[in-house]
PDB file of C-alpha atoms in Angstrom:
ATOM      1  CA  MET B  85      20.373 -24.853  27.999  1.00 42.00           C
ATOM      2  CA  ASP B  86      23.379 -23.064  26.583  1.00 45.00           C
ATOM      3  CA  VAL B  87      24.079 -19.647  27.997  1.00 46.00           C
ATOM      4  CA  ASP B  88      25.709 -16.595  26.526  1.00 48.00           C
ATOM      5  CA  LEU B  89      29.249 -15.646  27.330  1.00 53.00           C
ATOM      6  CA  PRO B  90      29.593 -13.731  30.570  1.00 46.00           C
ATOM      7  CA  SER B  91      30.413 -10.068  30.279  1.00 45.00           C
ATOM      8  CA  SER B  92      31.591  -7.519  32.763  1.00 42.00           C
ATOM      9  CA  ALA B  93      30.197  -4.033  33.157  1.00 38.00           C
ATOM     10  CA  ALA B  94      33.419  -2.619  31.732  1.00 39.00           C
ATOM     11  CA  GLU B  95      33.336  -4.815  28.618  1.00 50.00           C
ATOM     12  CA  LEU B  96      31.069  -3.984  25.709  1.00 64.00           C
ATOM     13  CA  ASP B  97      28.909  -6.904  24.611  1.00 87.00           C
ATOM     14  CA  TRP B  98      29.891  -7.038  20.951  1.00 90.00           C
ATOM     15  CA  ALA B  99      27.323  -9.740  20.144  1.00 91.00           C
ATOM     16  CA  ARG B 100      24.568  -7.330  21.121  1.00 91.00           C
ATOM     17  CA  ALA B 101      26.299  -4.643  19.056  1.00 93.00           C
ATOM     18  CA  VAL B 102      26.158  -6.973  16.053  1.00 94.00           C
ATOM     19  CA  GLU B 103      22.419  -7.400  16.583  1.00 93.00           C
ATOM     20  CA  ARG B 104      21.765  -3.663  16.884  1.00 92.00           C
ATOM     21  CA  LEU B 105      23.751  -2.842  13.767  1.00 93.00           C
ATOM     22  CA  LEU B 106      21.868  -5.485  11.801  1.00 93.00           C
ATOM     23  CA  TYR B 107      18.594  -3.952  12.939  1.00 90.00           C
ATOM     24  CA  LEU B 108      19.474  -0.766  11.050  1.00 86.00           C
ATOM     25  CA  PHE B 109      20.174  -2.339   7.651  1.00 83.00           C
ATOM     26  CA  PRO B 110      16.567  -2.857   6.455  1.00 79.00           C
ATOM     27  CA  THR B 111      15.603   0.762   7.092  1.00 74.00           C
ATOM     28  CA  VAL B 112      18.756   2.135   5.447  1.00 76.00           C
ATOM     29  CA  ILE B 113      18.325  -0.131   2.421  1.00 68.00           C
ATOM     30  CA  GLY B 114      14.636   0.757   2.206  1.00 60.00           C
ATOM     31  CA  VAL B 115      15.430   4.461   2.302  1.00 54.00           C
ATOM     32  CA  GLY B 116      17.952   3.955  -0.509  1.00 46.00           C
ATOM     33  CA  VAL B 117      15.408   2.129  -2.666  1.00 47.00           C
ATOM     34  CA  VAL B 118      12.814   4.844  -2.142  1.00 47.00           C
ATOM     35  CA  GLY B 119      15.460   7.436  -2.993  1.00 45.00           C
ATOM     36  CA  ALA B 120      16.356   5.652  -6.235  1.00 45.00           C
ATOM     37  CA  LEU B 121      12.697   5.627  -7.246  1.00 46.00           C
ATOM     38  CA  ARG B 122      12.309   9.318  -6.433  1.00 48.00           C
ATOM     39  CA  GLU B 123      15.506  10.150  -8.352  1.00 49.00           C
ATOM     40  CA  ALA B 124      13.767   8.964 -11.512  1.00 47.00           C
ATOM     41  CA  ASP B 125      10.988  11.507 -10.892  1.00 50.00           C
ATOM     42  CA  LEU B 126      12.226  14.903 -12.037  1.00 42.00           C
ATOM     43  CA  GLY B 127       9.620  16.626  -9.845  1.00 51.00           C
ATOM     44  CA  VAL B 128      11.557  16.126  -6.602  1.00 49.00           C
ATOM     45  CA  PRO B 129      15.247  15.637  -7.465  1.00 54.00           C
ATOM     46  CA  LEU B 130      16.631  16.927  -4.167  1.00 50.00           C
ATOM     47  CA  LEU B 131      14.502  14.539  -2.136  1.00 49.00           C
ATOM     48  CA  GLY B 132      15.527  11.591  -4.244  1.00 52.00           C
ATOM     49  CA  ARG B 133      19.191  12.519  -4.175  1.00 54.00           C
ATOM     50  CA  GLY B 134      19.154  12.989  -0.422  1.00 54.00           C
ATOM     51  CA  LEU B 135      17.548   9.602   0.212  1.00 55.00           C
ATOM     52  CA  VAL B 136      19.998   7.893  -2.123  1.00 55.00           C
ATOM     53  CA  LEU B 137      22.920   9.456  -0.245  1.00 59.00           C
ATOM     54  CA  ILE B 138      21.494   8.342   3.101  1.00 60.00           C
ATOM     55  CA  GLY B 139      21.029   4.809   1.806  1.00 56.00           C
ATOM     56  CA  THR B 140      24.470   4.609   0.209  1.00 65.00           C
ATOM     57  CA  PHE B 141      26.612   6.134   2.958  1.00 76.00           C
ATOM     58  CA  GLY B 142      24.444   4.635   5.688  1.00 78.00           C
ATOM     59  CA  TYR B 143      25.035   1.147   4.308  1.00 84.00           C
ATOM     60  CA  THR B 144      28.778   1.753   4.095  1.00 86.00           C
ATOM     61  CA  VAL B 145      28.998   3.036   7.682  1.00 87.00           C
ATOM     62  CA  LEU B 146      26.921   0.132   8.997  1.00 90.00           C
ATOM     63  CA  SER B 147      29.070  -2.375   7.089  1.00 92.00           C
ATOM     64  CA  LEU B 148      32.249  -0.978   8.601  1.00 94.00           C
ATOM     65  CA  GLY B 149      30.714  -0.971  12.067  1.00 94.00           C
ATOM     66  CA  LEU B 150      29.469  -4.534  11.695  1.00 95.00           C
ATOM     67  CA  ALA B 151      32.853  -5.722  10.451  1.00 96.00           C
ATOM     68  CA  GLY B 152      34.477  -4.270  13.560  1.00 95.00           C
ATOM     69  CA  ALA B 153      31.873  -5.728  15.925  1.00 95.00           C
ATOM     70  CA  LEU B 154      32.171  -9.189  14.357  1.00 96.00           C
ATOM     71  CA  PHE B 155      35.939  -9.062  14.591  1.00 96.00           C
ATOM     72  CA  LEU B 156      35.915  -8.121  18.278  1.00 95.00           C
ATOM     73  CA  ASP B 157      33.222 -10.612  19.271  1.00 94.00           C
ATOM     74  CA  ALA B 158      34.822 -13.471  17.321  1.00 94.00           C
ATOM     75  CA  ARG B 159      38.166 -12.701  18.974  1.00 92.00           C
ATOM     76  CA  ARG B 160      36.482 -12.755  22.362  1.00 90.00           C
ATOM     77  CA  VAL B 161      34.791 -16.104  21.623  1.00 89.00           C
ATOM     78  CA  ARG B 162      38.088 -17.678  20.553  1.00 86.00           C
ATOM     79  CA  ARG B 163      39.636 -16.681  23.877  1.00 83.00           C
ATOM     80  CA  GLN B 164      36.977 -18.528  25.865  1.00 76.00           C
ATOM     81  CA  PRO B 165      37.770 -22.117  26.970  1.00 66.00           C
ATOM     82  CA  LEU B 166      34.129 -23.062  26.306  1.00 56.00           C
ATOM     83  CA  ALA B 167      34.657 -22.574  22.583  1.00 47.00           C
ATOM     84  CA  SER B 168      37.611 -24.930  22.388  1.00 45.00           C
ATOM     85  CA  GLY B 169      37.030 -27.798  19.962  1.00 55.00           C
ATOM     86  CA  GLU B 170      33.478 -26.671  19.148  1.00 75.00           C
ATOM     87  CA  TRP B 171      33.147 -23.299  17.462  1.00 84.00           C
ATOM     88  CA  ARG B 172      36.122 -21.052  16.985  1.00 87.00           C
ATOM     89  CA  PRO B 173      35.145 -18.225  14.618  1.00 92.00           C
ATOM     90  CA  ASN B 174      37.938 -16.575  12.686  1.00 93.00           C
ATOM     91  CA  PRO B 175      37.855 -12.818  13.452  1.00 95.00           C
ATOM     92  CA  TRP B 176      39.499 -11.785  10.181  1.00 96.00           C
ATOM     93  CA  LEU B 177      37.325 -14.048   8.046  1.00 96.00           C
ATOM     94  CA  ASN B 178      34.111 -12.783   9.629  1.00 96.00           C
ATOM     95  CA  ALA B 179      35.162  -9.154   9.308  1.00 96.00           C
ATOM     96  CA  GLY B 180      36.129  -9.656   5.661  1.00 96.00           C
ATOM     97  CA  PHE B 181      32.821 -11.363   4.936  1.00 95.00           C
ATOM     98  CA  ALA B 182      31.015  -8.383   6.472  1.00 95.00           C
ATOM     99  CA  LEU B 183      32.799  -5.983   4.142  1.00 94.00           C
ATOM    100  CA  LEU B 184      31.610  -8.048   1.166  1.00 94.00           C
ATOM    101  CA  TRP B 185      28.028  -8.690   2.269  1.00 92.00           C
ATOM    102  CA  ALA B 186      27.351  -7.290   5.713  1.00 91.00           C
ATOM    103  CA  PRO B 187      23.753  -8.441   6.431  1.00 92.00           C
ATOM    104  CA  LEU B 188      24.435 -12.049   5.429  1.00 94.00           C
ATOM    105  CA  ALA B 189      27.707 -12.154   7.352  1.00 96.00           C
ATOM    106  CA  GLY B 190      26.025 -10.888  10.498  1.00 95.00           C
ATOM    107  CA  VAL B 191      23.086 -13.292  10.227  1.00 95.00           C
ATOM    108  CA  VAL B 192      25.300 -16.351   9.661  1.00 96.00           C
ATOM    109  CA  TYR B 193      27.434 -15.377  12.639  1.00 96.00           C
ATOM    110  CA  LEU B 194      24.436 -14.906  14.939  1.00 95.00           C
ATOM    111  CA  VAL B 195      22.894 -18.237  13.879  1.00 94.00           C
ATOM    112  CA  ARG B 196      26.070 -20.107  14.773  1.00 93.00           C
ATOM    113  CA  ARG B 197      26.599 -18.105  17.949  1.00 92.00           C
ATOM    114  CA  HIS B 198      23.087 -18.846  19.159  1.00 91.00           C
ATOM    115  CA  ARG B 199      23.544 -22.568  18.559  1.00 88.00           C
ATOM    116  CA  ARG B 200      26.678 -22.539  20.679  1.00 86.00           C
ATOM    117  CA  PHE B 201      25.899 -20.070  23.466  1.00 85.00           C
ATOM    118  CA  GLY B 202      22.160 -19.425  23.282  1.00 81.00           C
ATOM    119  CA  THR B 203      20.644 -15.942  23.400  1.00 80.00           C
ATOM    120  CA  PRO B 204      19.697 -13.775  26.392  1.00 80.00           C
ATOM    121  CA  PRO B 205      15.890 -13.860  26.746  1.00 76.00           C
ATOM    122  CA  GLY B 206      13.989 -10.923  25.337  1.00 74.00           C
ATOM    123  CA  GLN B 207      10.709  -9.334  26.382  1.00 80.00           C
ATOM    124  CA  SER B 208       7.388 -11.102  25.833  1.00 82.00           C
ATOM    125  CA  GLY B 209       5.653  -8.214  24.069  1.00 87.00           C
ATOM    126  CA  TRP B 210       7.548  -8.323  20.779  1.00 91.00           C
ATOM    127  CA  TRP B 211       4.980 -10.693  19.232  1.00 91.00           C
ATOM    128  CA  LEU B 212       2.624  -7.700  19.054  1.00 90.00           C
ATOM    129  CA  ALA B 213       5.104  -5.812  16.875  1.00 87.00           C
ATOM    130  CA  VAL B 214       5.301  -8.850  14.587  1.00 90.00           C
ATOM    131  CA  ALA B 215       1.493  -8.839  14.306  1.00 88.00           C
ATOM    132  CA  VAL B 216       1.433  -5.090  13.621  1.00 83.00           C
ATOM    133  CA  SER B 217       4.112  -5.482  10.932  1.00 82.00           C
ATOM    134  CA  LEU B 218       2.012  -8.204   9.316  1.00 83.00           C
ATOM    135  CA  ALA B 219      -1.080  -5.983   9.297  1.00 80.00           C
ATOM    136  CA  ALA B 220       0.909  -2.972   8.077  1.00 77.00           C
ATOM    137  CA  THR B 221       2.355  -4.948   5.176  1.00 74.00           C
ATOM    138  CA  VAL B 222      -1.029  -6.156   4.000  1.00 73.00           C
ATOM    139  CA  ILE B 223      -2.638  -2.731   4.372  1.00 72.00           C
ATOM    140  CA  GLY B 224       0.377  -1.024   2.776  1.00 68.00           C
ATOM    141  CA  LEU B 225       0.290  -3.254  -0.291  1.00 68.00           C
ATOM    142  CA  ILE B 226      -3.405  -2.545  -0.740  1.00 71.00           C
ATOM    143  CA  ALA B 227      -2.896   1.202  -0.246  1.00 67.00           C
ATOM    144  CA  ALA B 228       0.013   1.282  -2.708  1.00 64.00           C
ATOM    145  CA  GLY B 229      -2.062  -0.530  -5.308  1.00 69.00           C
ATOM    146  CA  ILE B 230      -4.931   1.910  -4.888  1.00 71.00           C
ATOM    147  CA  ALA B 231      -2.542   4.886  -5.074  1.00 63.00           C
ATOM    148  CA  VAL B 232      -1.099   3.670  -8.366  1.00 63.00           C
ATOM    149  CA  VAL B 233      -4.495   2.906  -9.907  1.00 68.00           C
ATOM    150  CA  LEU B 234      -5.942   6.274  -8.904  1.00 66.00           C
ATOM    151  CA  ALA B 235      -2.743   8.100  -9.955  1.00 61.00           C
ATOM    152  CA  PHE B 236      -2.098   9.778  -6.625  1.00 57.00           C
ATOM    153  CA  PRO B 237       0.603  12.517  -6.564  1.00 57.00           C
ATOM    154  CA  ALA B 238       4.208  11.333  -6.668  1.00 56.00           C
ATOM    155  CA  SER B 239       4.948  13.053  -3.357  1.00 54.00           C
ATOM    156  CA  LEU B 240       2.252  10.957  -1.663  1.00 56.00           C
ATOM    157  CA  LEU B 241       3.747   7.786  -3.106  1.00 57.00           C
ATOM    158  CA  THR B 242       7.097   8.874  -1.672  1.00 57.00           C
ATOM    159  CA  VAL B 243       5.582   9.244   1.795  1.00 57.00           C
ATOM    160  CA  VAL B 244       3.889   5.840   1.496  1.00 59.00           C
ATOM    161  CA  GLY B 245       7.150   4.263   0.352  1.00 59.00           C
ATOM    162  CA  PHE B 246       9.172   5.852   3.136  1.00 56.00           C
ATOM    163  CA  ALA B 247       6.636   4.758   5.765  1.00 57.00           C
ATOM    164  CA  GLY B 248       6.731   1.278   4.289  1.00 60.00           C
ATOM    165  CA  ALA B 249      10.525   1.212   4.583  1.00 59.00           C
ATOM    166  CA  VAL B 250      10.298   2.112   8.268  1.00 58.00           C
ATOM    167  CA  ALA B 251       7.565  -0.482   8.901  1.00 63.00           C
ATOM    168  CA  PHE B 252       9.557  -3.160   7.087  1.00 66.00           C
ATOM    169  CA  GLY B 253      12.600  -2.218   9.136  1.00 71.00           C
ATOM    170  CA  ALA B 254      10.673  -2.937  12.338  1.00 84.00           C
ATOM    171  CA  PHE B 255       9.736  -6.490  11.339  1.00 88.00           C
ATOM    172  CA  PRO B 256      13.221  -8.100  11.548  1.00 91.00           C
ATOM    173  CA  VAL B 257      13.819  -6.441  14.921  1.00 92.00           C
ATOM    174  CA  ALA B 258      10.489  -7.650  16.310  1.00 92.00           C
ATOM    175  CA  ILE B 259      10.753 -11.251  15.147  1.00 94.00           C
ATOM    176  CA  HIS B 260      14.380 -11.542  16.294  1.00 94.00           C
ATOM    177  CA  ARG B 261      13.657 -10.172  19.759  1.00 93.00           C
ATOM    178  CA  ASP B 262      10.543 -12.290  20.166  1.00 94.00           C
ATOM    179  CA  ALA B 263      12.344 -15.447  19.043  1.00 94.00           C
ATOM    180  CA  ALA B 264      14.953 -14.706  21.720  1.00 92.00           C
ATOM    181  CA  TYR B 265      12.110 -14.763  24.250  1.00 92.00           C
ATOM    182  CA  VAL B 266      10.333 -17.855  22.904  1.00 92.00           C
ATOM    183  CA  CYS B 267      13.456 -20.024  22.670  1.00 90.00           C
ATOM    184  CA  THR B 268      13.974 -19.722  26.430  1.00 87.00           C
ATOM    185  CA  ARG B 269      10.395 -20.559  27.436  1.00 85.00           C
ATOM    186  CA  ASN B 270      10.179 -24.304  26.665  1.00 77.00           C
ATOM    187  CA  ASP B 271      11.798 -27.124  24.716  1.00 78.00           C
ATOM    188  CA  ALA B 272       8.839 -27.811  22.406  1.00 81.00           C
ATOM    189  CA  TRP B 273       9.920 -25.099  19.991  1.00 89.00           C
ATOM    190  CA  ARG B 274      13.168 -23.201  20.242  1.00 91.00           C
ATOM    191  CA  PRO B 275      13.399 -20.865  17.254  1.00 93.00           C
ATOM    192  CA  ASN B 276      16.894 -19.659  16.424  1.00 94.00           C
ATOM    193  CA  PRO B 277      16.700 -15.840  16.627  1.00 94.00           C
ATOM    194  CA  GLY B 278      19.511 -15.421  14.099  1.00 94.00           C
ATOM    195  CA  LEU B 279      17.760 -17.678  11.586  1.00 95.00           C
ATOM    196  CA  TYR B 280      14.489 -15.781  11.872  1.00 95.00           C
ATOM    197  CA  LEU B 281      16.342 -12.499  11.530  1.00 94.00           C
ATOM    198  CA  GLY B 282      17.830 -13.781   8.275  1.00 94.00           C
ATOM    199  CA  LEU B 283      14.448 -14.983   6.997  1.00 94.00           C
ATOM    200  CA  ALA B 284      12.971 -11.591   7.888  1.00 92.00           C
ATOM    201  CA  PHE B 285      15.709  -9.879   5.853  1.00 90.00           C
ATOM    202  CA  LEU B 286      14.951 -12.170   2.911  1.00 89.00           C
ATOM    203  CA  SER B 287      11.224 -11.447   3.177  1.00 85.00           C
ATOM    204  CA  LEU B 288      11.879  -7.739   2.651  1.00 80.00           C
ATOM    205  CA  SER B 289      12.970  -8.412  -0.930  1.00 79.00           C
ATOM    206  CA  ILE B 290      10.294 -11.036  -1.643  1.00 81.00           C
ATOM    207  CA  ALA B 291       6.989  -9.345  -0.897  1.00 71.00           C
ATOM    208  CA  PRO B 292       4.754 -12.444  -0.443  1.00 78.00           C
ATOM    209  CA  LEU B 293       7.233 -14.016   1.980  1.00 87.00           C
ATOM    210  CA  GLN B 294       6.852 -11.406   4.718  1.00 85.00           C
ATOM    211  CA  PRO B 295       3.177 -12.051   5.576  1.00 86.00           C
ATOM    212  CA  LEU B 296       3.728 -15.810   5.201  1.00 91.00           C
ATOM    213  CA  LEU B 297       6.699 -15.763   7.566  1.00 93.00           C
ATOM    214  CA  ALA B 298       4.942 -13.534  10.101  1.00 91.00           C
ATOM    215  CA  GLY B 299       1.776 -15.631   9.978  1.00 91.00           C
ATOM    216  CA  TYR B 300       3.681 -18.907  10.343  1.00 94.00           C
ATOM    217  CA  TYR B 301       5.739 -17.575  13.238  1.00 95.00           C
ATOM    218  CA  LEU B 302       2.701 -16.304  15.133  1.00 93.00           C
ATOM    219  CA  LEU B 303       0.881 -19.628  14.675  1.00 93.00           C
ATOM    220  CA  ARG B 304       3.880 -21.655  15.895  1.00 93.00           C
ATOM    221  CA  ARG B 305       4.280 -19.289  18.816  1.00 93.00           C
ATOM    222  CA  ARG B 306       0.640 -19.736  19.770  1.00 90.00           C
ATOM    223  CA  GLU B 307       0.930 -23.532  19.564  1.00 89.00           C
ATOM    224  CA  SER B 308       4.136 -23.539  21.588  1.00 87.00           C
ATOM    225  CA  LEU B 309       3.261 -21.131  24.392  1.00 86.00           C
ATOM    226  CA  GLY B 310      -0.507 -21.305  24.324  1.00 76.00           C
ATOM    227  CA  THR B 311      -0.714 -17.592  25.161  1.00 66.00           C
ATOM    228  CA  PRO B 312       0.860 -14.435  23.672  1.00 62.00           C
TER     229      PRO B 312
END
C-alpha cells in the first residue's frame, strides 16, 4: 500500500492543510447563498448583507490560502525522489488553478495525491456523521417544504437555511475522513477520499444527489467491512 510522504515535526503537512481548507468551503458558500436569499427580503437587510459579506470574503480568503497550500505541497512533492517519473505536480499551475476555481483545484489535487501516496488512516467513527448528515438532509428538506407551505416567518426560514448550510458543510468532511479510514482497512474496496470529497461537494448543489451518495457509500461500507 502506498504511504504518505514523511514529515518532520518542524515541517507543516501542507496536504493536510489543503484538506482542512477545503472542509471550510461548503459552509462559507452555504452562508453566502443564505445571505443572498435574505438580501432579497427587505425585512432583515442587515442580516442578509452580513451573510453575503461573510460568504464573499470568506471564499476569497480560503481561495488564497488554498492556492498557497497547494503551491507548497506540490513543491514538496516534486522534491521527493519517490515522485520522479510518476507524478510531478506543477506548483504554479496548481496555485493558479486554485485562484480560478479553488474547490475543484483542491479536489483534483487530492485525488491524484491519494493515488500516488495514499492517505493517512482516519478514525472509524466518521460513518456516523455521514449517517446523521443523510438523516438531517431528508428531515431538513421536509421541514423546509412544510415551512414554505405554511408560510412560516422569514426569520425562521433564515435559521433553517443557516442550519442547513452548517449540516451540509459537515457531510463532505465526514465522508472524506471516513473514506480515509475505509481505504486502509482491506483491499476489497478502497474508496479514494479525494474523489468522495469532490462528489460530496457536487451533491451540495444537486439536492437529490446528497442522500443518494450518502446511502450508496454507507451500503458499500457495510458490504466491505461488515461492521460500522
